[in-house]
Short mmCIF file of C-alpha atoms in Angstrom, two decimals:
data_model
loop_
_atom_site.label_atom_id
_atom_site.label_comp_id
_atom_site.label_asym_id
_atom_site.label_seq_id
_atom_site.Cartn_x
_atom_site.Cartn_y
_atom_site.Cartn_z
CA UNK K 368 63.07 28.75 70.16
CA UNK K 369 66.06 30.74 69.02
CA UNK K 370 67.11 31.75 72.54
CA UNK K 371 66.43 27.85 74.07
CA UNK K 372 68.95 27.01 70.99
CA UNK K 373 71.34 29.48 71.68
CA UNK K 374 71.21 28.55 75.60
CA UNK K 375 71.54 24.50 74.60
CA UNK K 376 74.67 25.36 72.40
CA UNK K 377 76.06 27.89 75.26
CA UNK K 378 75.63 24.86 77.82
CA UNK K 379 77.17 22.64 75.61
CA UNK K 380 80.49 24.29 74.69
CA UNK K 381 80.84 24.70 78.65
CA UNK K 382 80.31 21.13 78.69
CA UNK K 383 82.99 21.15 76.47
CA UNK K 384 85.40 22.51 78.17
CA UNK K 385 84.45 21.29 81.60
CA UNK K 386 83.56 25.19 82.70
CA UNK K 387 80.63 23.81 85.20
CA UNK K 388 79.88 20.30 86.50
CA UNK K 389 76.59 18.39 85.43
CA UNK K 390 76.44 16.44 89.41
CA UNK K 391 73.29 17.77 91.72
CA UNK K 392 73.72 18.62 94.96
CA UNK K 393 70.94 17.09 96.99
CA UNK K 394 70.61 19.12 100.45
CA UNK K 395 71.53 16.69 103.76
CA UNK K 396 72.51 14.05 101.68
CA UNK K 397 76.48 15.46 101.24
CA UNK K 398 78.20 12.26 99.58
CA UNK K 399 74.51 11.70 97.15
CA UNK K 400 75.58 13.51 94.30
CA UNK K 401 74.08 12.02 91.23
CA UNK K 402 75.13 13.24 87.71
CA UNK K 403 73.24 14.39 85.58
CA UNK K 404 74.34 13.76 82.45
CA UNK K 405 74.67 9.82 81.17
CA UNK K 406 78.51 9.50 80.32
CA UNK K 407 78.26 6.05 78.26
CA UNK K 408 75.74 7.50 75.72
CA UNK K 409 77.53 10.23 75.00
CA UNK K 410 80.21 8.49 72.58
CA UNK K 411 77.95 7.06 70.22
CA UNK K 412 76.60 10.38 67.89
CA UNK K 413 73.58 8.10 67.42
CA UNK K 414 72.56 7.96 71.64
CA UNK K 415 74.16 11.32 71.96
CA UNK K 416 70.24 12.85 72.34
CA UNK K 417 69.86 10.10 74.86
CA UNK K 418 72.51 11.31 77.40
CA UNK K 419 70.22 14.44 78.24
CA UNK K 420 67.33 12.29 79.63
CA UNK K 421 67.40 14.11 82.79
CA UNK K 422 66.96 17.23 81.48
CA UNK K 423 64.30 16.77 79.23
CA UNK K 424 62.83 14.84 82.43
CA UNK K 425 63.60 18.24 84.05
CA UNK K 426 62.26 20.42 81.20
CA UNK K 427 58.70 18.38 81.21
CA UNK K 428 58.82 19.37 85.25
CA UNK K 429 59.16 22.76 85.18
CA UNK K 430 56.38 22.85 82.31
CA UNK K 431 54.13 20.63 84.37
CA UNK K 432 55.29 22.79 87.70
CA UNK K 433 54.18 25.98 85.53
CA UNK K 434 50.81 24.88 84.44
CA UNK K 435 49.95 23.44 88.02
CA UNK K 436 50.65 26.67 89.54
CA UNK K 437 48.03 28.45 86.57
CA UNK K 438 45.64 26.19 87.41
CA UNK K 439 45.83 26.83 91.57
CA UNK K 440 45.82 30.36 90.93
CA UNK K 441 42.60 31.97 91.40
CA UNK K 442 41.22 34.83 92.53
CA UNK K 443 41.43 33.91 96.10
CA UNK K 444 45.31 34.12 96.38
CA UNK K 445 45.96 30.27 96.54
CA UNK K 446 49.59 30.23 94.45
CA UNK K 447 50.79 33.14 96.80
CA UNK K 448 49.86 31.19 99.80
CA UNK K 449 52.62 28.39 98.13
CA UNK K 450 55.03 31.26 97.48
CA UNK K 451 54.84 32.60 100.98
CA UNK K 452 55.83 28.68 102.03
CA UNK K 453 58.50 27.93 99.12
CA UNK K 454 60.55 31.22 98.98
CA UNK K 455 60.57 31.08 103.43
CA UNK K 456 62.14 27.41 102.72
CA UNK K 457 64.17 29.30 99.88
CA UNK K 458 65.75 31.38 102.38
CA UNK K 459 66.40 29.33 105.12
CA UNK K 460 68.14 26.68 102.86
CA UNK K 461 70.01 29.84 101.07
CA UNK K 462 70.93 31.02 104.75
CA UNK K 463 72.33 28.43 106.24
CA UNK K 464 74.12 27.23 103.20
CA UNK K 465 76.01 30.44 102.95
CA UNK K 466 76.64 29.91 107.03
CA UNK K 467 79.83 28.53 107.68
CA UNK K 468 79.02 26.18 110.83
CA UNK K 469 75.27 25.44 109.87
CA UNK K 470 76.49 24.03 106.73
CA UNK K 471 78.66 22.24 108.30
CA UNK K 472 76.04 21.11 110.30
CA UNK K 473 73.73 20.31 108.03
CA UNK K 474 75.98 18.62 105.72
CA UNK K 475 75.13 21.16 102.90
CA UNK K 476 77.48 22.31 100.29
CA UNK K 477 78.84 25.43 101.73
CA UNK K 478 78.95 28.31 99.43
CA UNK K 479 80.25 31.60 101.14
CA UNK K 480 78.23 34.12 98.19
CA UNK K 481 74.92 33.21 98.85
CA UNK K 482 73.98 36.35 101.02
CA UNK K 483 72.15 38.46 97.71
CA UNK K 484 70.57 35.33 97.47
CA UNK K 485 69.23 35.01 101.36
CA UNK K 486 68.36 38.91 100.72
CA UNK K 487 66.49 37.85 97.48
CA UNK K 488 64.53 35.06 98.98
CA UNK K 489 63.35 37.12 102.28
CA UNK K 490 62.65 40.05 100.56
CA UNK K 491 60.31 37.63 98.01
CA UNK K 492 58.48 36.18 100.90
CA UNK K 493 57.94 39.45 102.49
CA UNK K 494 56.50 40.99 99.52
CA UNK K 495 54.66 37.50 99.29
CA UNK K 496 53.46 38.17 102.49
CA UNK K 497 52.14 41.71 102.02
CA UNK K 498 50.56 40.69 98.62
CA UNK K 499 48.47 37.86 100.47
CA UNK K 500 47.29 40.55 103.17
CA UNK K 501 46.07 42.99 100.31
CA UNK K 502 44.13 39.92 99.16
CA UNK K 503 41.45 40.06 102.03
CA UNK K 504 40.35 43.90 100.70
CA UNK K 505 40.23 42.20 97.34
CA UNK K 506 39.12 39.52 97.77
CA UNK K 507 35.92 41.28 99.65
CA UNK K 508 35.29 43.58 96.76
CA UNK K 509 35.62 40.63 93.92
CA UNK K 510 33.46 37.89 95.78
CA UNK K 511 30.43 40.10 94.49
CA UNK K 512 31.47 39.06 90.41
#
């Protein structure tokens, strides 16, 4: 709890001084760029909880996205399977996001430091990848228990 507290109060002095924007960037959708944050409740002290609505919605999401993937997971390799799938998607969005006439394009928001990221991604799916083949020799040996 101490480290979520000192992250909120991190976030919110940078909010303070306008040192990152609150707006999401939805992919192919370049002028749809909702904001996260609700403006109008923040100048009441009293609604001032209620102008971080999304992000509670968003905390409750990645709980909920968290649990899902604990209950998938089983011995037969099913949340791996899903890795394989979102990291690829991870890469190709990280790829041509970082390309300057794909993103273009595609109408993403072009950011030009994005190749670690493109490395990170493929180099996740690949060891996704050879984790799901080692499955099959497991998976033969642990159908028996």
């Amino acid at each position: 709890m101490l480290v979520a507290a000192v992250i909120c109060a991190v976030l919110a002095v940078m909010q303070y001084y306008s040192a990152y924007t609150t707006t999401l960037n939805v992919p192919f959708l370049k002028s749809f760029q909702p904001d996260l944050l609700i403006h109008s409740a923040m100048s009441n002290p009293f609604t001032y909880p209620l102008a971080f609505v999304p992000f509670y919605l968003f905390f409750v999401l990645v709980v909920g996205s968290s649990n899902a993937v604990n209950l998938t997971d089983g011995l037969d390799g099913l949340a791996i399977g899903l890795m394989v799938i979102s990291a690829g998607a991870l890469t190709v969005l990280a790829y041509t996001s970082g390309n300057r006439e794909l993103a273009t394009y595609l109408q993403l928001a072009r950011n030009p430091r994005t190749a670690e990221l493109t490395i990170f991604c493929g180099s996740m799916t690949g060891a996704s990848l050879g984790f799901l083949c080692g499955m099959r020799i497991r998976r033969t040996f642990l159908w028996a228990t």
